[in-house]
mmCIF file of C-alpha atoms in Angstrom:
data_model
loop_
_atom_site.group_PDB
_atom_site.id
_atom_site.type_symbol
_atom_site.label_atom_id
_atom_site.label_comp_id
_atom_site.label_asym_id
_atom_site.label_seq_id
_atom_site.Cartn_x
_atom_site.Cartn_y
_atom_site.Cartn_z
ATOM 1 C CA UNK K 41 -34.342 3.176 15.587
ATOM 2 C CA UNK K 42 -31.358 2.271 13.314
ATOM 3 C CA UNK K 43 -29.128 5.209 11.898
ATOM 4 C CA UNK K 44 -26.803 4.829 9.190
ATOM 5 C CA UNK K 45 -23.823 7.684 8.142
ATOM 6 C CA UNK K 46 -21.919 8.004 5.474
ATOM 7 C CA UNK K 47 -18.452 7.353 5.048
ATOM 8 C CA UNK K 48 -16.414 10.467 4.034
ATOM 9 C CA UNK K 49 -14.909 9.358 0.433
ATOM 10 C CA UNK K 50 -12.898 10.521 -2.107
ATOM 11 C CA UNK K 51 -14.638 10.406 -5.833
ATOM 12 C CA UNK K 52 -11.431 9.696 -7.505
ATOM 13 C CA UNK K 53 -10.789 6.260 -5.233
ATOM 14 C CA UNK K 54 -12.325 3.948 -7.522
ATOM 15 C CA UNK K 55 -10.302 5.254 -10.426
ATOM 16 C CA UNK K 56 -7.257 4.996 -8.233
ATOM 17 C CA UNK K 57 -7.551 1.191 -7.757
ATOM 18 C CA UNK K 58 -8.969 0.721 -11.101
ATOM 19 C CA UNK K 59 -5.460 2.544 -12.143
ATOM 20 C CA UNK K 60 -3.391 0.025 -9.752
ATOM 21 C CA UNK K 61 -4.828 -2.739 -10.466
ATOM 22 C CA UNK K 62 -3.716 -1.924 -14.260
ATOM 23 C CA UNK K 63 -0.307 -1.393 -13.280
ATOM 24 C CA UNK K 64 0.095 -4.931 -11.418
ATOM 25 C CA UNK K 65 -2.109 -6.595 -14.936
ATOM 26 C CA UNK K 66 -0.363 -5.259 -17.826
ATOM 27 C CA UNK K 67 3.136 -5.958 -17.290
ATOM 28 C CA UNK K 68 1.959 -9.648 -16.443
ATOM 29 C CA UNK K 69 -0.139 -9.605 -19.471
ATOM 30 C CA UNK K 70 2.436 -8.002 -21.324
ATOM 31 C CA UNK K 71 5.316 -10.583 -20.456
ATOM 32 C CA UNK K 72 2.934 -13.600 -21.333
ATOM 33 C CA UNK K 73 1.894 -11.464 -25.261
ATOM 34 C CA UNK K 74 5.784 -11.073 -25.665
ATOM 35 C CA UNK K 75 6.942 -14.627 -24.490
ATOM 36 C CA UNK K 76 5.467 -16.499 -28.203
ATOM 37 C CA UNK K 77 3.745 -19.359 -27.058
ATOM 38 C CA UNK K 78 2.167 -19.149 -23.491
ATOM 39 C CA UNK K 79 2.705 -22.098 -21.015
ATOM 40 C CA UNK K 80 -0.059 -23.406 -18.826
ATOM 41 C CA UNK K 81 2.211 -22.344 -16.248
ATOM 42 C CA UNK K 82 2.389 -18.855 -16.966
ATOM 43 C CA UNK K 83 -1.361 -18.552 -17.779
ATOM 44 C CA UNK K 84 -2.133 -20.032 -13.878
ATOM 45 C CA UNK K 85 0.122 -17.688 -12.427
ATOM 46 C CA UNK K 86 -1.920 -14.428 -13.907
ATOM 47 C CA UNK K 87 -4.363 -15.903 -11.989
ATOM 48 C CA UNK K 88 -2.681 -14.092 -8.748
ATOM 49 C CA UNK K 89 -2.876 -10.694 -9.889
ATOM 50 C CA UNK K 90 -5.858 -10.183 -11.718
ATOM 51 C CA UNK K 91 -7.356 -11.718 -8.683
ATOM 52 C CA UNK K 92 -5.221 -9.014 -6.015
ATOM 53 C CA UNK K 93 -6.270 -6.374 -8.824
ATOM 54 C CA UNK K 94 -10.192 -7.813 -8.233
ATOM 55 C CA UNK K 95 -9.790 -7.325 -4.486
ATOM 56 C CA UNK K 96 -8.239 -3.940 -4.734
ATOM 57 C CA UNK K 97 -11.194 -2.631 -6.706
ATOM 58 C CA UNK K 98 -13.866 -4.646 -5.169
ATOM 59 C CA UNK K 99 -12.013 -3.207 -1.422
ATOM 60 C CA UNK K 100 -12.283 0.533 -2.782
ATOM 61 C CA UNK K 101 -15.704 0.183 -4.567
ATOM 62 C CA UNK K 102 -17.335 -1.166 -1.131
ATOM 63 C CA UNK K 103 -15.312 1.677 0.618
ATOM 64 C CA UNK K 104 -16.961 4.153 -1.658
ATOM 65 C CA UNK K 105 -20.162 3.034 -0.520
ATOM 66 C CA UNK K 106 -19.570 2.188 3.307
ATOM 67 C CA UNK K 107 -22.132 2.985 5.996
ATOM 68 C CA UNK K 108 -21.343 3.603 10.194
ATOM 69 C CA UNK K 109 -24.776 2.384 11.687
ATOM 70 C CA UNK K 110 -25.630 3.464 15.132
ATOM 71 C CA UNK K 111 -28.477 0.622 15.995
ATOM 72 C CA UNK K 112 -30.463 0.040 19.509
ATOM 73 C CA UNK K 113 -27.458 -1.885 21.456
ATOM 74 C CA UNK K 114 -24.365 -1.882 19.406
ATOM 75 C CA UNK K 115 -22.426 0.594 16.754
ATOM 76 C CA UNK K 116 -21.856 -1.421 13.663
ATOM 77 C CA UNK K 117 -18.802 -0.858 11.078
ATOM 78 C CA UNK K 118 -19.404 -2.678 7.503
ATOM 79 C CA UNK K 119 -16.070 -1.830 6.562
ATOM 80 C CA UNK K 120 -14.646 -3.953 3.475
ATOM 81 C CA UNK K 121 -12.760 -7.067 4.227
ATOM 82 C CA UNK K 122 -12.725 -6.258 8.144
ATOM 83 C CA UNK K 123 -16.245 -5.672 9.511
ATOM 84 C CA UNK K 124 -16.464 -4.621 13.588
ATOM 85 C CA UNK K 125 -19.870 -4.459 16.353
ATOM 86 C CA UNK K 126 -18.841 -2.330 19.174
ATOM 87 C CA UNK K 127 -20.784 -2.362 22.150
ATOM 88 C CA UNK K 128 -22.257 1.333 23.445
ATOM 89 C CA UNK K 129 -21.314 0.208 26.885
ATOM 90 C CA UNK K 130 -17.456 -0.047 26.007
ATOM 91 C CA UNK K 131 -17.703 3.698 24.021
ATOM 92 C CA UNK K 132 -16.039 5.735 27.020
ATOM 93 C CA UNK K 133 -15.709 8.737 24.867
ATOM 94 C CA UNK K 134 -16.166 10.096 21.255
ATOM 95 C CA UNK K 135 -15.131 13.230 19.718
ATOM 96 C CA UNK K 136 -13.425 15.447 16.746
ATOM 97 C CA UNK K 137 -9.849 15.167 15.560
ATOM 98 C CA UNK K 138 -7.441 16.732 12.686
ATOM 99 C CA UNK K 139 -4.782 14.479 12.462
ATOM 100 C CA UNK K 140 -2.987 12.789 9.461
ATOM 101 C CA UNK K 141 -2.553 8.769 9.284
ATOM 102 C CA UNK K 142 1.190 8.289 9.297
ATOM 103 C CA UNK K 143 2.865 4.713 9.082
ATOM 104 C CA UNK K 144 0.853 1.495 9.339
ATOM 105 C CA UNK K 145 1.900 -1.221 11.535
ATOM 106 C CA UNK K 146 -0.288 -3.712 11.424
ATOM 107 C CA UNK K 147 -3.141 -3.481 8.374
ATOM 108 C CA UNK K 148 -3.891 -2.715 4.910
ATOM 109 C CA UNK K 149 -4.477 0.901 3.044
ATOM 110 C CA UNK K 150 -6.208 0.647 -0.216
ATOM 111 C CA UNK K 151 -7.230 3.815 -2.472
ATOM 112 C CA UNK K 152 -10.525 5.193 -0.207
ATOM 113 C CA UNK K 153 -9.832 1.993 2.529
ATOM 114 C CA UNK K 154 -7.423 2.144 5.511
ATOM 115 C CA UNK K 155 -7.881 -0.168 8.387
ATOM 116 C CA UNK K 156 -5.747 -1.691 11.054
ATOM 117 C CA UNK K 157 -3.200 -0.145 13.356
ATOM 118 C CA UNK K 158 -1.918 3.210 12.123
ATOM 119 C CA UNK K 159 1.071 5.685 13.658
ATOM 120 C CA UNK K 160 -0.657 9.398 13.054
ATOM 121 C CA UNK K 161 0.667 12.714 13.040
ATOM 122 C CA UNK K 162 -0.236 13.631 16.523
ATOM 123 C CA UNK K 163 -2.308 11.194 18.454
ATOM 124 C CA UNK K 164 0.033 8.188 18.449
ATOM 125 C CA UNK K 165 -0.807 4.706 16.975
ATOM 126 C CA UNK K 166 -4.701 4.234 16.683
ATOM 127 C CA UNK K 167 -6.826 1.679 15.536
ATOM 128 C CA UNK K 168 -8.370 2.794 12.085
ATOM 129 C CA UNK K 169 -11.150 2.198 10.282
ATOM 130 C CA UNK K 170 -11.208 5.383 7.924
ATOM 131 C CA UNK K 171 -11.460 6.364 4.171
ATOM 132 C CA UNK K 172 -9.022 9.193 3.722
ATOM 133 C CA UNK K 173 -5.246 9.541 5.458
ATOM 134 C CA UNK K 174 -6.124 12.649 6.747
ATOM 135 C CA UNK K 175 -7.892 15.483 7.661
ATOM 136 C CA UNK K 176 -11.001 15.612 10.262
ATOM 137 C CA UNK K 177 -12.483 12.322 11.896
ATOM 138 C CA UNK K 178 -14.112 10.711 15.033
ATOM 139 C CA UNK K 179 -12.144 9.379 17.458
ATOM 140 C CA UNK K 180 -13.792 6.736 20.020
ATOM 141 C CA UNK K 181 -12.012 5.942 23.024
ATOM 142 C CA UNK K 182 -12.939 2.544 24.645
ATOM 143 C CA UNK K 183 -13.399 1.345 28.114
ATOM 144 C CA UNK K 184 -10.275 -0.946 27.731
ATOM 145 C CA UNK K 185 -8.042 2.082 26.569
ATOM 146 C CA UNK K 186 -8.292 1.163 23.308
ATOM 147 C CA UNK K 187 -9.002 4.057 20.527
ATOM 148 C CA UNK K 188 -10.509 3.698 17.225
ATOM 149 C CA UNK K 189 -10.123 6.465 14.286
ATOM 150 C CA UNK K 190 -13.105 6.755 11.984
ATOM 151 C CA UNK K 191 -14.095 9.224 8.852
ATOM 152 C CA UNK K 192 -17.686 9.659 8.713
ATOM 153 C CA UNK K 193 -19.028 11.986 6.334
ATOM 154 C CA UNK K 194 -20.917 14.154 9.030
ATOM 155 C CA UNK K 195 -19.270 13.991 12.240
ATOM 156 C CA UNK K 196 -20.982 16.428 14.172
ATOM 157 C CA UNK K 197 -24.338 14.212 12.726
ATOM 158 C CA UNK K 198 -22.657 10.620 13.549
ATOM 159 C CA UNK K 199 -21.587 12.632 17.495
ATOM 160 C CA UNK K 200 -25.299 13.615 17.579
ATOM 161 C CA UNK K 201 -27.099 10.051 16.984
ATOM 162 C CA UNK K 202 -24.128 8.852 19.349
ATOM 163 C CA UNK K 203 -24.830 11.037 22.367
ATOM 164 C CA UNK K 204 -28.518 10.180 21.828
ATOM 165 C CA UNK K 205 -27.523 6.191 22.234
ATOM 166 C CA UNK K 206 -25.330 6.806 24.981
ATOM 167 C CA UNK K 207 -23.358 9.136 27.377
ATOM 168 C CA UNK K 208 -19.866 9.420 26.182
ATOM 169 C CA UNK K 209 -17.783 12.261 27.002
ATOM 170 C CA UNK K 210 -15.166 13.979 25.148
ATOM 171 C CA UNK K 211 -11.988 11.828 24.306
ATOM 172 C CA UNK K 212 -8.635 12.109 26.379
ATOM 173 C CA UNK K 213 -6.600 13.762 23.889
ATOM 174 C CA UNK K 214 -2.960 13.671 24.302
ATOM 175 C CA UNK K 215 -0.638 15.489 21.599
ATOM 176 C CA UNK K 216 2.461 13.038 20.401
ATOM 177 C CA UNK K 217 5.277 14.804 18.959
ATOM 178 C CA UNK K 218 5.632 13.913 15.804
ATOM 179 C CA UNK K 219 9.311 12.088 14.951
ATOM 180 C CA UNK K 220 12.071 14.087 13.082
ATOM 181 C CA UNK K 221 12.181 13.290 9.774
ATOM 182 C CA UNK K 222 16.207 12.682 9.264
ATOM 183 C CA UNK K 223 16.652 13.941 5.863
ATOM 184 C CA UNK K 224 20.696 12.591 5.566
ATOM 185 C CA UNK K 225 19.698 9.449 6.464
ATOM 186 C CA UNK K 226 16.796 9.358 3.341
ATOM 187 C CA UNK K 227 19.040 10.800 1.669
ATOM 188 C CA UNK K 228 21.607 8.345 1.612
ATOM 189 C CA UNK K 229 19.036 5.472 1.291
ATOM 190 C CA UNK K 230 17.931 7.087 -1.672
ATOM 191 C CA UNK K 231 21.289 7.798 -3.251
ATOM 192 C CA UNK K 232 22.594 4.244 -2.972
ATOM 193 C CA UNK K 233 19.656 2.012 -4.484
ATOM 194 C CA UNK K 234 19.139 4.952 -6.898
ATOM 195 C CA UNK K 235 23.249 4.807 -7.923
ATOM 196 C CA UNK K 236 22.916 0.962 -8.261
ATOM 197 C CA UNK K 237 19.837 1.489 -10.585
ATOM 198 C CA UNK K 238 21.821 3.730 -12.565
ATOM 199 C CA UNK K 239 24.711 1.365 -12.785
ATOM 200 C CA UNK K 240 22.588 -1.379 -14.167
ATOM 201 C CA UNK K 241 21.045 1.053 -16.783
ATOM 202 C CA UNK K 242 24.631 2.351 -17.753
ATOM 203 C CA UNK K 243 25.497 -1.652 -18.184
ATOM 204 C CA UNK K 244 22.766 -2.759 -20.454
ATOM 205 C CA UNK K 245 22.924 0.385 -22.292
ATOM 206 C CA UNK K 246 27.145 -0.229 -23.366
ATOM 207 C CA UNK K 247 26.070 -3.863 -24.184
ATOM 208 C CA UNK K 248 22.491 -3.521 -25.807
ATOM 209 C CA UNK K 249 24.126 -2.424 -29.125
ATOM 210 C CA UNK K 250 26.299 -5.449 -29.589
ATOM 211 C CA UNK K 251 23.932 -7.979 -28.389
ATOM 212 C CA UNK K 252 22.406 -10.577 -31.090
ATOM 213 C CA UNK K 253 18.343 -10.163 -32.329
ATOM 214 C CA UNK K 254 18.111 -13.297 -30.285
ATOM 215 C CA UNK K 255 19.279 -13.787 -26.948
ATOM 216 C CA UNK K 256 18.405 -15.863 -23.616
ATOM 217 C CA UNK K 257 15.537 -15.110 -21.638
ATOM 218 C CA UNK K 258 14.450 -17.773 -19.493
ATOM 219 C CA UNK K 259 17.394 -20.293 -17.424
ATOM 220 C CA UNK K 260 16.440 -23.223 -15.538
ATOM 221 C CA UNK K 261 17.350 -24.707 -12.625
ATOM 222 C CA UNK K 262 20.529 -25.948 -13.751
ATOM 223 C CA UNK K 263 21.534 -22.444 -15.130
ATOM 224 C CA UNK K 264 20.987 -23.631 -18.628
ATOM 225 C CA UNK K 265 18.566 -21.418 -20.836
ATOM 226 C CA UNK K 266 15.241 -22.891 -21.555
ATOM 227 C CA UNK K 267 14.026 -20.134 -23.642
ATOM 228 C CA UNK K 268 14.977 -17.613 -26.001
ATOM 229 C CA UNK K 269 13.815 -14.546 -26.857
ATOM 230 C CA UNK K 270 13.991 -10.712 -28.959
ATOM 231 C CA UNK K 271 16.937 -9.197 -27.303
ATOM 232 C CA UNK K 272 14.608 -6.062 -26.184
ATOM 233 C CA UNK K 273 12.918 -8.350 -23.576
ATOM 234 C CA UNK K 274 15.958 -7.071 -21.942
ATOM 235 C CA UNK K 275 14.838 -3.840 -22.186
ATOM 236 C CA UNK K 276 11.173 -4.635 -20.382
ATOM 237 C CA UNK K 277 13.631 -6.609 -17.517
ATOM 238 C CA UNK K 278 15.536 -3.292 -17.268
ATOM 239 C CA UNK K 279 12.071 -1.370 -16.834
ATOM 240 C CA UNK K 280 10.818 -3.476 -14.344
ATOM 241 C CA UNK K 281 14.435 -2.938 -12.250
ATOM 242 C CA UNK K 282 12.668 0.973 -12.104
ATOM 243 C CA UNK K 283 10.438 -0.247 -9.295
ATOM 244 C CA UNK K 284 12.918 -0.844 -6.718
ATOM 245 C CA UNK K 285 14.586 3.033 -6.748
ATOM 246 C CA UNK K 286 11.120 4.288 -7.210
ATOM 247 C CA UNK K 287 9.518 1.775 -4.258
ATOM 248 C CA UNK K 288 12.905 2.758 -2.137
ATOM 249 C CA UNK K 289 12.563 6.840 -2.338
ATOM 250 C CA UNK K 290 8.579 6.570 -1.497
ATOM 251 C CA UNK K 291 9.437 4.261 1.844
ATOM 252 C CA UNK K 292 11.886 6.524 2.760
ATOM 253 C CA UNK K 293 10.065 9.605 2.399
ATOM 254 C CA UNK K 294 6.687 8.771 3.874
ATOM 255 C CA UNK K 295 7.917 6.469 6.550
ATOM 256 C CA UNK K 296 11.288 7.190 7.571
ATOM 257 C CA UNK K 297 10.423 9.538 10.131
ATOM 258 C CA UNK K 298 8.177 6.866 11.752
ATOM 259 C CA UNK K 299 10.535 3.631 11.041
ATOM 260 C CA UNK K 300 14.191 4.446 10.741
ATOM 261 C CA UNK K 301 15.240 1.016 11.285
ATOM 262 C CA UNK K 302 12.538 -0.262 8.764
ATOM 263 C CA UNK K 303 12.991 1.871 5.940
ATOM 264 C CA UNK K 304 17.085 1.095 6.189
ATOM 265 C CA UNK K 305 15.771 -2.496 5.886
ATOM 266 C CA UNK K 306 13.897 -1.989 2.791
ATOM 267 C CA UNK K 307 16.990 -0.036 1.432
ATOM 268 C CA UNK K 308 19.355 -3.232 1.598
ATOM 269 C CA UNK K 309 16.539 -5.211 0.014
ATOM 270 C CA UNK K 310 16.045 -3.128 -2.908
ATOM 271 C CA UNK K 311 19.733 -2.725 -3.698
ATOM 272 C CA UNK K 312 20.114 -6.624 -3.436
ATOM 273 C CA UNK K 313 17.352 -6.608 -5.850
ATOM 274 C CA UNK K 314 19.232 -4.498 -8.247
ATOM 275 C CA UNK K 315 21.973 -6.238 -7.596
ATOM 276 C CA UNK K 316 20.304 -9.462 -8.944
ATOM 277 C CA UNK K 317 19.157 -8.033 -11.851
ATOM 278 C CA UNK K 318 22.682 -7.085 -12.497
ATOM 279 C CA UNK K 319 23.483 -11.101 -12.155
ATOM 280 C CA UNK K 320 20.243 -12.053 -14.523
ATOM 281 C CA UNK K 321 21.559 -9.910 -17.318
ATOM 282 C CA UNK K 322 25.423 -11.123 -16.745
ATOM 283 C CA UNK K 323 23.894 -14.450 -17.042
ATOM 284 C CA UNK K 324 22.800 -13.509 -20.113
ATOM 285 C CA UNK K 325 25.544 -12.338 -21.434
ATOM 286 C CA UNK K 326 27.804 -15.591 -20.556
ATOM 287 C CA UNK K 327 25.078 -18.105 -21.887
#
């Protein structure tokens, strides 16, 4: 006889993505309303992210609504955009866990959906296939070696029907010290892209008042401008800049302890990002 469980979800998951996939619409949206006359160009690249924006609901909606299903030979995941069969005879062992989902290296976390290979608190990296970052879930440990993290809403339920399918005993559970978080070394990362953010505000805001109504937004190829625009397009440009400081102190935080070498990447990237926007508004200013 077939058995389905529950996924553990959060209520508030769907909102989440419907509130993210806002935030990567409107400022599309918003640049093609302030640009005048829309090209076809423009309107056929919105296409991208309402369509990301589409997947990130559609991913958290299904997530909301995901089943584990124990059937007569095989355990069956539905999970959204990554469905897996498992086998009873490669379930070695099965049992309860606290542990918190740390850095992903290989996978995709949306709000209420996290699957692929994830770094946790104190387990090591796992394979997951869960709808919340933390807290208590299943962990089954293959024949192979290979373990998979999952977040069904009853666990001692889902361990119940499980045990009834097939003998598994309890999981080989092996405590991983959790990295040291090097707070200089965030703090540093955080300081320069954050300083280089500042600069550019400090810039635009000494040359905003002197600028014309009507000033160059758009350059082509050959570094000649192509469009023009209202000179507080500028403004929207400098807005956008907030991402990288923001997108830099978040890495840092949540991942450095997991990824030194990684997050110190992402650093250089976003201050050669700010330091491009600096060029795209002293372009402006020389055309």
């Amino acid at each position: 006889m077939t058995m389905s469980f529950p996924a553990g979800s959060s209520g508030n998951s769907l909102k989440w993505a419907i509130v993210l996939a806002l935030l990567i619409d409107v400022p599309f949206f918003a640049m093609i309303l302030f640009s005048g006359k829309p090209e076809t160009a423009m309107l056929l690249t919105a296409i991208l992210p309402i369509g990301i924006s589409a997947l990130i609901v559609y991913a958290s909606y299904t997530a909301g609504k995901m089943e584990y299903t124990l059937g007569d030979k095989e355990f069956r995941l539905n999970f959204p955009l990554s469905p897996l069969r498992i086998s009873y005879s490669r379930i070695r062992g099965a049992g309860k866990v606290e542990t918190t989902l740390g850095m992903r290296l290989f996978g995709g976390s949306l709000p209420g959906s996290h699957w692929g290979r994830f770094a946790t608190s104190n387990l090591g990296s796992l394979q997951v296939y869960a709808t919340k970052y933390k807290g208590e879930f299943v962990l089954l440990e293959m024949s192979d070696g290979e373990r998979i993290l999952i977040s069904p809403l009853e666990p001692d339920a889902f361990l119940g029907a499980l045990s009834g399918r097939t003998t598994v005993a309890a999981p080989t559970l092996i405590d991983v010290e959790e990295p040291r978080f090097d707070r200089r070394l965030a703090a540093a990362q955080i300081a320069v892209v954050t300083l280089a953010w500042l600069a550019l505000v400090a810039f635009v805001v000494s040359i905003y008042p002197n600028l014309p109504e009507i000033i160059p937004v758009h350059f082509g190829f050959d570094g000649v401008p192509n469009r023009w625009g209202s000179k507080v397009e500028m403004l929207w440009l400098l807005g956008l800049a907030t991402i990288f400081p923001a997108m830099n102190a978040f890495f840092a935080i949540k991942f450095g302890k997991y990824n030194k070498g990684l997050t110190t990447f992402l650093s250089v990237v976003f201050l050669l990002a700010v330091g491009l926007f600096i060029l795209v508004v002293n372009q402006i200013l020389s055309a």
